[in-house]
Amino acid sequence: MDPGREHIFRVFWPERLCQPIKESGYLVGWNLGSGVVVVATKVGFANTTQVTGYLNEFQQQQQQNSARRDLVPAAIVGYLSREGEGLCEIDPRDQSELWIDAFTARTLVAFRDVLAFGLAVPGRVIVTVYDESIGKPWHYYLAAPINLDLTATSHTEHCSSSNRPSKQLPLQHILDHVNAAKDLYGHIHVDPPQSNPAAQQPQPALVGLRIGNTVAACAARFLHLSDMRVAGMRVTKISAVGQQLDLIVRRGMHAIEQWRSRCYTKRGEHGPHNAQYANFWNSAWVVALDVVLGCVVGVLLAMHSQAVSEWMLGALNQYTVTSLEQTIVWLRGWPAGLKLNNGLDGFLAELFLWLIHFWTLVFQPFTRYMRAVVVVAGYSGFVGGFSMQLAVLSDALALTTLHTYWFYMVATRIFHWQLMSMYSLFNLFRGRKHNVLRNRIDSCDYDLDQLLIGTILFTLLTYLFPTVLVYYLTFVGRRLAVIMAQGLLEILLGLLNHCPAFYLASWLRDPLMFPGGVCYDINSHYERRFIEAAWHMPGSPVRLSRDPIPLSARNRMNVTVLHMKSMSVPLTALFFQYYQIWVQFSASYLSQGILRSLVTGEVIRPVQRLQHTMIPGLSDDGTIG
């Protein structure tokens, strides 16, 4: 540092040192370079050799933590004395790259000098007071809001560091040392006994972990849900029960891995541990809530299985057979005054009535097992919870309305074929044709016979089009009703599987458990705690002054005080899983592809299941990333 040039020093000062002290002592912390110093605590009961030994022990412990290996080694960064007292040992001050010489006067704190290798350096001191949160190790500072989604890769820190000039330190790098200040305080003043985290788990717990992991691995190998395919599609894509079983098995295996990592306890690690801790217990709360609801609904279904089965059979017969027959019979006449083609209308009506009769004969033998299905669905809630019962209901709805899907496929194929034929004949009528090679409409000279035949066919198809359109709209409406009913069940499954119950409880109890960044208060009461000390020679009495003295006279240190506070994430950030589900719902059920399929007569394929996995390394399609 150039002694003749004014410098700006950023000193991060703990709130504990803003109170009156009983004895002088060394300030320990981190010198991060570029004039940034993080003060962790004061050591007043040891000399420099003993303090250095404490810091070396602390540094060895931090090297064992992979999340804190990038921290700068802790060192002695200054001396805090009472009014009228000075530093007894001069060696650490003269050998330090940056040294803070401060003292207290009653309830006030003042900075005498900032020294570089024993030489006073003029400049301005920006004091940032922070709360070291002693006793609340799960509180820490983050430059950006915490990422609660463990499956997402956050590049916030890299982006923030790349947008800053190279001479300035990234804010998160400074906050990492601020977060480690409470650990350094505990190591020096409390010194808790260190033990192996794995040894803290009792032996029965380790045996239970091995058994649970073995059972979950066997279940995953037995199911093979991620690789089993039906008609070229994954089971988890077409079956809600298969997806739910796959989610239960993978969630159990992930919970065992989290238990091994001791994510069930609160630790003083800054970083993603709070998100892992909340994710573990939120999964536990969701499973407990799911099972409780499943047991209640299961008992009710078992007690009233006969009445429920009879109601379901009546509803299925009414809405999938009787009402459909009545609609087709109504279409055989002139529905709503529309004069349909009698021949085509009669043919389509007889075709669909025969298919309905065929479906009734096929489905009739299975109606006697409806009560057993209701009982099995009820008992499935004791194992898979209420979500499994919803999955069974979704699959049952898809199977019992399978004939309406057949009708929709037939009507869609006829409508699409006629629509494309009319489009081609209309181009022929205009003297144009579709160029397959260039994928465009070009002019073409047709013969008189071609134009005559094309015009006749176009006229016939035009007059037959209203009849086909009526039947198409009838069955596409049924298909959309089934899709929306399955979508409603998928939404209920998503709301239940990803309910942020523990997130909400933790946020209401302690919002700072999920940090959302930092803010600075320039008008805090700590501003009155720091004063500007006049220049004094060694041995001369200390004179406190608030009068503005020119900085060129080098007789005072300008001090600016900021109070750094941690902000919590907004309440809406806790529903990030619901946001992901809404994105999938909008892309699947409210997309332009469905509207285009309705207009052009293309088949609406079964939409994907709405689930946002919370398992790191597992994509939404059920594959390991």
PDB file of N, CA and C in Angstrom, residues 47 56 59 119 126 152 166 197 206 215 220 246 254 272 278 305 308 327 379 440 449 465 484 525 539-540 597 606:
ATOM      1  N   ASN A  47      -1.712 -14.842  24.514  1.00  0.00           N
ATOM      2  CA  ASN A  47      -0.746 -14.055  23.763  1.00  0.00           C
ATOM      3  C   ASN A  47      -0.777 -14.473  22.297  1.00  0.00           C
ATOM      4  N   ASN A  56      -4.513 -22.129  13.979  1.00  0.00           N
ATOM      5  CA  ASN A  56      -4.032 -23.273  13.193  1.00  0.00           C
ATOM      6  C   ASN A  56      -4.937 -24.491  13.390  1.00  0.00           C
ATOM      7  N   GLN A  59      -8.027 -23.924  11.397  1.00  0.00           N
ATOM      8  CA  GLN A  59      -7.805 -24.082   9.972  1.00  0.00           C
ATOM      9  C   GLN A  59      -7.753 -25.560   9.584  1.00  0.00           C
ATOM     10  N   LEU A 119       3.140   0.746   9.441  1.00  0.00           N
ATOM     11  CA  LEU A 119       3.023   2.126   8.997  1.00  0.00           C
ATOM     12  C   LEU A 119       1.556   2.504   8.876  1.00  0.00           C
ATOM     13  N   ILE A 126     -14.987   1.854   6.112  1.00  0.00           N
ATOM     14  CA  ILE A 126     -16.405   1.518   5.989  1.00  0.00           C
ATOM     15  C   ILE A 126     -16.649   0.307   6.875  1.00  0.00           C
ATOM     16  N   ALA A 152     -31.944 -28.103  -9.515  1.00  0.00           N
ATOM     17  CA  ALA A 152     -31.507 -27.032 -10.414  1.00  0.00           C
ATOM     18  C   ALA A 152     -30.065 -26.682 -10.124  1.00  0.00           C
ATOM     19  N   SER A 166     -12.376  -7.161 -11.836  1.00  0.00           N
ATOM     20  CA  SER A 166     -11.454  -8.157 -11.303  1.00  0.00           C
ATOM     21  C   SER A 166     -10.791  -7.704 -10.008  1.00  0.00           C
ATOM     22  N   PRO A 197     -19.021 -37.592  12.727  1.00  0.00           N
ATOM     23  CA  PRO A 197     -20.470 -37.583  12.567  1.00  0.00           C
ATOM     24  C   PRO A 197     -21.055 -38.974  12.409  1.00  0.00           C
ATOM     25  N   LEU A 206     -27.644 -47.440  12.078  1.00  0.00           N
ATOM     26  CA  LEU A 206     -26.846 -47.853  10.930  1.00  0.00           C
ATOM     27  C   LEU A 206     -27.369 -49.150  10.332  1.00  0.00           C
ATOM     28  N   VAL A 215     -33.738 -52.933   0.856  1.00  0.00           N
ATOM     29  CA  VAL A 215     -35.125 -53.117   0.428  1.00  0.00           C
ATOM     30  C   VAL A 215     -35.476 -52.185  -0.726  1.00  0.00           C
ATOM     31  N   ALA A 220     -36.509 -51.281  -6.495  1.00  0.00           N
ATOM     32  CA  ALA A 220     -36.221 -50.595  -7.752  1.00  0.00           C
ATOM     33  C   ALA A 220     -35.854 -51.589  -8.860  1.00  0.00           C
ATOM     34  N   ASP A 246     -42.911 -45.602  -8.758  1.00  0.00           N
ATOM     35  CA  ASP A 246     -41.538 -45.197  -9.074  1.00  0.00           C
ATOM     36  C   ASP A 246     -41.100 -44.025  -8.204  1.00  0.00           C
ATOM     37  N   HIS A 254     -33.574 -41.868  -1.924  1.00  0.00           N
ATOM     38  CA  HIS A 254     -32.959 -40.560  -1.704  1.00  0.00           C
ATOM     39  C   HIS A 254     -33.000 -40.171  -0.226  1.00  0.00           C
ATOM     40  N   PRO A 272     -25.718 -25.025   0.905  1.00  0.00           N
ATOM     41  CA  PRO A 272     -27.011 -25.651   0.604  1.00  0.00           C
ATOM     42  C   PRO A 272     -27.556 -26.545   1.702  1.00  0.00           C
ATOM     43  N   ALA A 278     -34.336 -28.830   4.859  1.00  0.00           N
ATOM     44  CA  ALA A 278     -35.755 -28.573   4.634  1.00  0.00           C
ATOM     45  C   ALA A 278     -36.348 -29.568   3.651  1.00  0.00           C
ATOM     46  N   SER A 305     -67.805 -49.858   0.655  1.00  0.00           N
ATOM     47  CA  SER A 305     -67.347 -50.348  -0.648  1.00  0.00           C
ATOM     48  C   SER A 305     -68.512 -50.718  -1.558  1.00  0.00           C
ATOM     49  N   VAL A 308     -70.190 -47.486  -2.824  1.00  0.00           N
ATOM     50  CA  VAL A 308     -69.299 -46.773  -3.742  1.00  0.00           C
ATOM     51  C   VAL A 308     -69.217 -47.495  -5.079  1.00  0.00           C
ATOM     52  N   THR A 327     -76.909 -39.367 -27.427  1.00  0.00           N
ATOM     53  CA  THR A 327     -76.349 -38.318 -28.297  1.00  0.00           C
ATOM     54  C   THR A 327     -76.288 -38.781 -29.739  1.00  0.00           C
ATOM     55  N   TYR A 379     -57.321 -49.959   0.436  1.00  0.00           N
ATOM     56  CA  TYR A 379     -56.181 -50.472   1.191  1.00  0.00           C
ATOM     57  C   TYR A 379     -54.850 -49.972   0.644  1.00  0.00           C
ATOM     58  N   ARG A 440     -44.031 -25.829 -50.955  1.00  0.00           N
ATOM     59  CA  ARG A 440     -44.741 -24.584 -51.207  1.00  0.00           C
ATOM     60  C   ARG A 440     -45.842 -24.844 -52.224  1.00  0.00           C
ATOM     61  N   ASP A 449     -60.517 -32.309 -67.991  1.00  0.00           N
ATOM     62  CA  ASP A 449     -61.067 -33.464 -67.278  1.00  0.00           C
ATOM     63  C   ASP A 449     -60.660 -33.447 -65.812  1.00  0.00           C
ATOM     64  N   PHE A 465     -69.189 -32.519 -45.494  1.00  0.00           N
ATOM     65  CA  PHE A 465     -68.337 -32.054 -44.395  1.00  0.00           C
ATOM     66  C   PHE A 465     -69.119 -31.725 -43.120  1.00  0.00           C
ATOM     67  N   MET A 484     -59.255 -33.361 -19.407  1.00  0.00           N
ATOM     68  CA  MET A 484     -59.315 -32.380 -18.338  1.00  0.00           C
ATOM     69  C   MET A 484     -59.563 -33.046 -16.980  1.00  0.00           C
ATOM     70  N   HIS A 525     -28.826   2.250  14.618  1.00  0.00           N
ATOM     71  CA  HIS A 525     -28.354   2.774  15.904  1.00  0.00           C
ATOM     72  C   HIS A 525     -26.884   2.465  16.123  1.00  0.00           C
ATOM     73  N   GLY A 539       1.690   6.971  24.250  1.00  0.00           N
ATOM     74  CA  GLY A 539       1.841   7.447  25.617  1.00  0.00           C
ATOM     75  C   GLY A 539       1.042   8.679  25.927  1.00  0.00           C
ATOM     76  N   SER A 540       0.550   9.390  24.909  1.00  0.00           N
ATOM     77  CA  SER A 540      -0.247  10.593  25.146  1.00  0.00           C
ATOM     78  C   SER A 540      -1.694  10.197  25.407  1.00  0.00           C
ATOM     79  N   SER A 597     -54.171 -29.242 -33.100  1.00  0.00           N
ATOM     80  CA  SER A 597     -54.682 -30.590 -33.360  1.00  0.00           C
ATOM     81  C   SER A 597     -56.193 -30.592 -33.478  1.00  0.00           C
ATOM     82  N   PRO A 606     -51.767 -38.752 -25.610  1.00  0.00           N
ATOM     83  CA  PRO A 606     -51.840 -38.674 -24.143  1.00  0.00           C
ATOM     84  C   PRO A 606     -50.766 -37.735 -23.602  1.00  0.00           C
TER      85      PRO A 606
END
